[in-house]
Amino acid sequence: MPMSAAEASLSSRTAALPVTGWRWAPAFVLAFVALWPMPGYAEAVLALGALAGLGRVLVVRMRGQGRLLSGPAWALSSALFAAYWAPELLSAPGAVDVGRALGESAADLRYLPFLWLVAAAVATPTGRQRTFDGLAIIVAAWTLDALVQIATGISPLFWSLDQLKWQFSGHGMCAMEDIAAGDRLSGVLGPCNAKLGLVMASMSPFLLIAAARRFGVAGWLLATAAVGLVVLMGGARAGWITFALVAAVTGWQLLGVRRLALIALLGVFAAAGAAALSPQLQQRLQRTAAAMSGDEAGVDNALSGRARIWQAAGCMVASSPINGIGVRGFREAFPACDPAPQSAPAWGQGPALHAHQLVLEILSETGVLGLLLWCAGAALAIRAWRYAEPAARAQARPAMLALAVTVFPLNTHLAFYSTFWGGVTLLLAALYVGSLLGTGDGQG
């Protein structure tokens, strides 16, 4: 149905308004990331940011003096949210835990205004510089902290947070049994939240690209070596793959294929040297090598039980192929689909909590409908990149790379419908949209 003259006039005036972003939006983004070691506080910042973003949208709309985002940025950020959120809602009918599936979908509505806020943070050149530089500084600080832990056994940042926790609540950040069981570098996140390798790998493009822009090849080499060591000692093999992708893409653009191959060879020798000094790392490398045996048990052991989990995920897909077993219902559905219920699992006691792989998580928990919606979201994001101007691509490159390696399907993953990793992924998606479809360097 064609627009009336009044509607066309209003649309024209709205499109003519400048994209202003919001000067406080970068502060919310950086606070959210900096507080990841304290998930409860990070969630509070996310909720507060969502409310603040929604309020700012209404104020700007009523004043009519500008726009937080461009029209395409509004559309793409909302579409990516829908591609993530709609599968949750569609998975509720027939879910193994209907109440939880509905509760998750209701709670995740807060992500929509937060996505708008994050995209607005990088919608202008000033906001983009503040946000990306701030993220690079946070990653650098966490890298230095982890290097100190490698040298001394203590993470200064986590120790400081732990002392504050003792002062205010009478107990530490982690239980004693978690500290005793820690078998990998934990850094600022602590031994009870052993995700340092994955987090650093996913966020590394912000530091590596910033170091290359400011200090050239030397800066990139130093940043890559430092973050690479932290990711390696973090012990998460999914993090190794993620960081290898980041290093390959950023290094290929900066060094070319031949010099990058030489750097990669030196990296292999450095990793071998680190393994010789770290029994824990050596053990993980030996478990990884077990996959080369070709034996099913060896592969499952190398994957820390993932093969068993993936077989169970396939069973869940077969039992409910259209809309899945329900978001976050993997734990409840696992016992009925466990292919070896009499054998002790490689991951320890209890059922598997999620599929540990993006495609299998989506298929098992949200079915074919969920996968189609995720693919539609991915197609829209790729299309936006394809048709963007070269200058827009350049300014969005750190966020694009961080998002791409985080959802890289040929890897293992944390749960994308969990509070922590879902928040990380949607943050990166919003940074990508806002920086790609925001104003250029000559505007703002």
XYZ file of C-alpha atoms in Angstrom:
444
model
C 0.000 0.000 0.000
C 1.601 3.353 -1.028
C 2.415 5.943 1.639
C 0.295 9.042 1.996
C 1.842 12.455 1.339
C 2.055 13.138 5.103
C 3.759 9.793 5.767
C 6.203 10.360 2.923
C 7.023 13.823 4.269
C 7.609 12.465 7.785
C 9.815 9.660 6.454
C 11.844 12.162 4.419
C 12.356 14.455 7.424
C 13.390 11.516 9.626
C 15.910 10.273 7.074
C 17.379 13.765 6.811
C 18.091 13.981 10.553
C 21.784 13.454 11.432
C 22.980 10.296 13.183
C 24.143 11.512 16.584
C 24.701 8.320 18.558
C 24.836 8.877 22.319
C 27.954 10.038 24.103
C 27.249 7.894 27.196
C 26.702 4.702 25.228
C 30.434 3.788 25.034
C 30.627 3.976 28.830
C 27.879 1.368 29.160
C 29.561 -0.921 26.631
C 32.993 -0.711 28.262
C 31.566 -1.131 31.760
C 29.667 -4.228 30.643
C 32.831 -5.828 29.212
C 35.090 -4.767 32.082
C 32.683 -6.381 34.559
C 32.628 -9.796 32.865
C 34.759 -11.173 35.755
C 31.747 -10.361 37.985
C 28.803 -11.695 35.953
C 26.126 -10.406 38.315
C 27.354 -6.825 38.045
C 27.792 -7.169 34.281
C 24.169 -8.304 33.985
C 23.091 -5.314 36.073
C 24.927 -2.988 33.691
C 23.292 -4.746 30.724
C 19.822 -4.297 32.234
C 20.510 -0.677 33.172
C 21.940 -0.045 29.707
C 18.862 -1.562 28.086
C 16.586 0.739 30.092
C 18.809 3.748 29.421
C 18.930 2.929 25.720
C 15.173 2.596 25.516
C 14.732 5.888 27.357
C 17.230 7.622 25.096
C 15.389 6.353 22.012
C 12.147 7.883 23.283
C 13.781 11.213 24.218
C 15.529 11.576 20.861
C 12.348 10.582 19.059
C 10.265 13.207 20.895
C 12.801 15.989 20.416
C 13.259 15.190 16.741
C 16.756 16.707 16.667
C 18.662 13.672 15.468
C 18.809 9.877 15.288
C 20.733 7.441 17.454
C 21.220 5.152 14.462
C 20.812 5.187 10.716
C 17.769 3.482 9.237
C 19.756 0.458 7.983
C 21.405 0.081 11.416
C 18.005 0.089 13.125
C 16.746 -2.526 10.692
C 19.760 -4.851 10.813
C 20.213 -4.740 14.602
C 16.515 -5.521 15.080
C 16.651 -8.294 12.468
C 19.678 -9.929 14.111
C 17.927 -9.779 17.460
C 14.865 -11.431 15.909
C 17.039 -14.166 14.381
C 18.399 -14.913 17.863
C 15.222 -14.427 19.905
C 12.416 -15.827 17.740
C 13.815 -19.408 17.858
C 13.593 -19.249 21.663
C 9.899 -18.419 21.556
C 9.143 -20.955 18.822
C 10.913 -23.687 20.798
C 8.612 -23.325 23.817
C 5.648 -25.412 22.522
C 6.518 -29.030 23.242
C 9.755 -28.165 25.074
C 11.023 -30.552 27.754
C 10.796 -27.585 30.150
C 8.158 -25.209 28.808
C 8.443 -22.842 31.750
C 12.164 -22.388 31.318
C 11.906 -21.929 27.555
C 9.257 -19.223 28.000
C 11.213 -17.643 30.830
C 14.398 -17.482 28.745
C 12.583 -15.909 25.804
C 10.901 -13.335 28.062
C 14.143 -12.447 29.849
C 16.055 -12.097 26.581
C 13.774 -9.313 25.370
C 16.138 -7.018 27.288
C 18.722 -7.623 24.594
C 16.838 -5.605 21.956
C 17.253 -2.126 23.519
C 20.758 -3.142 24.611
C 21.618 -3.930 20.981
C 20.388 -0.471 19.996
C 22.523 1.069 22.748
C 25.657 -0.823 21.689
C 25.126 0.011 18.021
C 24.629 3.683 18.967
C 27.924 3.597 20.880
C 29.829 3.056 17.627
C 27.501 4.901 15.246
C 29.703 8.008 15.055
C 33.484 8.342 14.556
C 34.030 9.688 18.079
C 31.975 6.969 19.752
C 33.547 4.290 17.598
C 37.061 5.380 18.493
C 36.285 5.548 22.204
C 34.603 2.165 22.224
C 37.127 0.262 20.122
C 40.118 1.875 21.873
C 38.528 1.092 25.234
C 38.005 -2.551 24.268
C 41.614 -2.776 23.079
C 42.798 -1.370 26.433
C 40.665 -3.861 28.382
C 42.042 -6.788 26.349
C 45.598 -5.466 26.808
C 45.114 -5.132 30.571
C 43.715 -8.663 30.854
C 46.627 -9.938 28.730
C 49.247 -8.312 30.978
C 47.447 -9.640 34.036
C 47.454 -13.176 32.633
C 51.154 -12.919 31.759
C 51.847 -11.984 35.380
C 49.878 -15.038 36.454
C 51.985 -17.212 34.147
C 55.138 -15.836 35.763
C 54.026 -15.717 39.408
C 50.963 -17.943 39.712
C 48.768 -15.021 40.814
C 46.437 -12.835 38.763
C 46.681 -9.333 40.267
C 43.289 -8.298 38.900
C 41.476 -11.399 40.146
C 43.275 -11.188 43.502
C 42.094 -7.583 43.897
C 38.505 -8.485 43.033
C 38.659 -11.457 45.368
C 39.855 -9.267 48.244
C 37.007 -6.824 47.642
C 34.567 -9.728 47.637
C 35.892 -10.918 50.984
C 35.583 -7.432 52.444
C 31.979 -6.903 51.384
C 30.471 -10.396 51.563
C 32.697 -12.481 53.793
C 33.598 -14.999 51.068
C 35.718 -15.069 47.952
C 34.892 -15.012 44.267
C 35.375 -18.795 43.950
C 34.811 -21.792 46.196
C 37.925 -23.511 47.521
C 37.184 -26.690 45.570
C 37.086 -24.674 42.316
C 40.440 -23.107 43.133
C 41.933 -26.519 43.949
C 40.568 -28.030 40.723
C 41.913 -25.251 38.479
C 44.110 -26.802 35.790
C 44.555 -23.936 33.357
C 45.344 -20.242 33.196
C 42.302 -18.373 34.498
C 43.427 -14.739 34.657
C 40.970 -12.072 35.697
C 37.974 -14.402 35.264
C 39.169 -16.700 38.032
C 39.356 -20.499 38.368
C 35.586 -20.873 38.780
C 34.945 -19.267 35.388
C 37.509 -20.972 33.169
C 36.650 -19.147 29.949
C 39.733 -16.917 29.662
C 41.085 -18.537 26.499
C 37.793 -18.283 24.635
C 37.054 -14.728 25.774
C 40.539 -13.465 24.916
C 40.462 -15.174 21.513
C 37.080 -13.690 20.594
C 38.023 -10.179 21.765
C 41.575 -10.250 20.382
C 40.764 -8.510 17.045
C 40.218 -5.228 18.891
C 43.761 -5.340 20.322
C 45.577 -6.846 17.338
C 44.086 -4.447 14.787
C 44.631 -1.437 17.080
C 48.264 -2.477 17.672
C 48.859 -2.885 13.934
C 47.338 0.518 13.145
C 49.354 2.360 15.782
C 52.665 0.492 15.791
C 52.727 -1.409 12.518
C 54.203 -4.891 12.177
C 56.114 -4.673 15.472
C 52.949 -3.823 17.378
C 51.024 -6.667 15.753
C 53.795 -9.173 16.477
C 54.025 -8.185 20.135
C 50.252 -8.224 20.652
C 49.866 -11.535 18.803
C 52.638 -13.209 20.797
C 51.278 -11.984 24.130
C 47.629 -12.818 23.493
C 48.578 -16.067 21.772
C 50.486 -17.246 24.849
C 47.549 -16.373 27.098
C 45.074 -18.203 24.842
C 47.382 -21.210 24.613
C 47.825 -21.425 28.386
C 44.091 -20.851 28.820
C 43.766 -24.451 27.699
C 40.554 -24.138 25.659
C 41.196 -25.790 22.319
C 38.229 -23.950 20.817
C 40.066 -20.773 21.830
C 43.172 -21.975 19.997
C 41.187 -22.351 16.777
C 39.468 -18.993 17.268
C 42.736 -17.151 17.865
C 44.443 -18.940 14.965
C 41.720 -17.548 12.693
C 42.203 -14.033 14.090
C 45.970 -14.202 13.706
C 45.682 -15.615 10.176
C 43.279 -12.919 8.942
C 45.014 -9.953 10.560
C 48.493 -11.275 9.740
C 47.648 -12.030 6.109
C 46.464 -8.456 5.602
C 49.574 -7.026 7.267
C 52.386 -9.415 6.350
C 51.330 -11.370 3.302
C 51.266 -15.148 2.937
C 55.006 -15.949 3.051
C 55.901 -13.939 6.134
C 52.745 -15.102 7.873
C 53.713 -18.736 7.214
C 57.103 -18.092 8.808
C 55.467 -16.490 11.841
C 53.094 -19.462 12.105
C 56.029 -21.881 12.096
C 57.722 -19.907 14.857
C 54.445 -19.984 16.765
C 54.360 -23.790 16.575
C 57.869 -23.995 18.033
C 56.910 -21.522 20.769
C 53.830 -23.605 21.630
C 55.977 -26.724 21.850
C 58.341 -24.904 24.206
C 55.433 -23.751 26.378
C 54.096 -27.317 26.519
C 57.480 -28.564 27.718
C 57.255 -26.165 30.674
C 53.576 -26.760 31.496
C 52.391 -30.271 32.428
C 48.730 -29.178 32.131
C 49.244 -27.847 28.600
C 51.235 -30.934 27.667
C 48.358 -33.123 28.825
C 45.846 -31.204 26.707
C 48.080 -31.480 23.655
C 48.399 -35.231 24.220
C 44.627 -35.548 24.496
C 44.261 -33.585 21.266
C 46.735 -35.904 19.538
C 44.608 -38.882 20.596
C 42.125 -37.877 17.905
C 44.657 -38.998 15.289
C 44.299 -42.601 16.426
C 41.081 -42.996 14.424
C 39.593 -44.976 17.296
C 36.155 -43.803 18.449
C 37.156 -43.891 22.108
C 40.329 -41.954 21.365
C 38.419 -39.297 19.459
C 35.873 -38.950 22.258
C 38.656 -38.675 24.842
C 40.445 -36.062 22.729
C 37.232 -34.075 22.503
C 36.564 -34.349 26.267
C 33.404 -36.318 25.652
C 32.096 -34.082 22.883
C 31.482 -37.030 20.520
C 29.107 -38.530 23.080
C 27.381 -35.171 23.536
C 27.023 -34.704 19.785
C 25.448 -38.139 19.408
C 22.949 -37.167 22.094
C 22.276 -33.901 20.253
C 21.539 -35.880 17.097
C 19.053 -37.971 19.048
C 17.313 -34.796 20.262
C 17.132 -33.432 16.708
C 15.534 -36.675 15.542
C 13.000 -36.598 18.388
C 11.913 -32.995 17.788
C 13.168 -31.781 14.404
C 10.793 -28.844 13.804
C 11.238 -26.598 16.851
C 13.619 -28.571 19.055
C 13.502 -29.604 22.688
C 13.369 -26.024 23.970
C 16.066 -23.483 24.761
C 18.313 -24.574 27.660
C 16.540 -27.930 27.779
C 19.624 -29.960 26.825
C 20.392 -30.923 30.432
C 16.931 -32.413 30.979
C 16.836 -34.210 27.614
C 20.352 -35.649 27.794
C 19.718 -38.742 29.976
C 17.114 -40.074 27.542
C 19.484 -39.579 24.601
C 22.783 -40.560 26.244
C 24.366 -43.166 23.916
C 26.425 -44.681 26.771
C 24.432 -44.248 29.992
C 26.425 -46.926 31.836
C 29.814 -45.281 31.186
C 31.249 -42.450 33.251
C 31.394 -39.287 31.092
C 34.744 -37.714 30.250
C 33.615 -34.349 31.619
C 32.845 -35.638 35.112
C 29.601 -36.203 36.966
C 26.155 -35.159 35.770
C 24.509 -34.707 32.369
C 25.871 -32.555 29.583
C 24.615 -28.980 29.845
C 24.610 -28.025 26.150
C 25.683 -29.293 22.739
C 29.099 -27.554 22.685
C 28.658 -26.761 18.997
C 26.698 -23.898 17.457
C 24.788 -25.758 14.733
C 23.977 -28.706 16.982
C 22.873 -26.394 19.790
C 20.488 -24.553 17.475
C 19.153 -27.737 15.873
C 18.687 -29.661 19.113
C 17.167 -26.817 21.146
C 15.279 -24.820 18.476
C 14.988 -27.245 15.554
C 15.029 -26.581 11.837
C 12.984 -23.401 12.352
C 15.674 -22.009 14.616
C 18.463 -22.909 12.210
C 16.642 -21.251 9.309
C 16.206 -18.062 11.335
C 19.887 -18.045 12.350
C 20.873 -18.584 8.702
C 18.612 -15.715 7.666
C 20.299 -13.459 10.214
C 23.734 -14.520 8.990
C 22.711 -13.862 5.390
C 21.547 -10.337 6.265
C 24.799 -9.609 8.105
C 26.889 -10.887 5.183
C 24.778 -8.958 2.673
C 25.300 -5.736 4.632
C 29.065 -6.293 4.515
C 29.011 -7.148 0.834
C 27.228 -3.948 -0.193
C 28.992 -1.605 2.262
C 31.508 0.965 1.072
C 35.226 0.152 1.586
C 35.508 2.876 4.240
C 32.598 1.367 6.178
C 34.179 -2.071 6.019
C 37.474 -0.705 7.294
C 35.871 0.954 10.313
C 33.855 -2.188 11.131
C 36.667 -4.699 10.619
C 37.516 -5.380 14.314
C 33.891 -6.086 15.224
C 33.256 -8.084 12.052
C 36.251 -10.326 12.673
C 35.419 -10.790 16.357
C 31.854 -11.803 15.500
C 32.868 -14.069 12.624
C 35.410 -16.092 14.598
C 33.052 -16.367 17.586
C 30.308 -18.013 15.520
C 32.700 -19.913 13.211
C 30.762 -23.172 12.766
C 33.753 -25.540 12.350
C 34.662 -25.303 16.022
C 33.310 -26.164 19.448
C 31.494 -23.477 21.415
C 30.029 -22.330 24.682
C 26.239 -22.173 24.891
C 24.959 -19.303 22.750
C 21.682 -19.268 24.654
C 23.423 -18.955 28.022
C 23.447 -15.595 29.773
C 27.192 -15.024 29.482
C 28.028 -16.221 25.969
C 24.739 -15.018 24.534
C 25.520 -11.544 25.866
C 29.030 -11.661 24.377
C 27.747 -12.734 20.961
C 24.978 -10.134 20.779
C 27.399 -7.428 21.919
C 29.706 -8.277 19.019
C 26.762 -8.363 16.599
C 25.653 -4.885 17.683
C 29.203 -3.507 17.456
C 29.381 -4.875 13.925
C 26.074 -3.332 12.854
C 26.714 0.049 14.434
C 30.237 0.422 13.073
C 29.369 -0.818 9.570
C 26.176 1.209 9.119
C 27.065 4.257 11.200
C 28.451 7.539 9.975
C 31.792 7.692 8.181
C 34.941 9.466 9.248
C 33.870 12.627 7.608
C 30.527 12.812 9.402
C 29.127 12.824 12.894
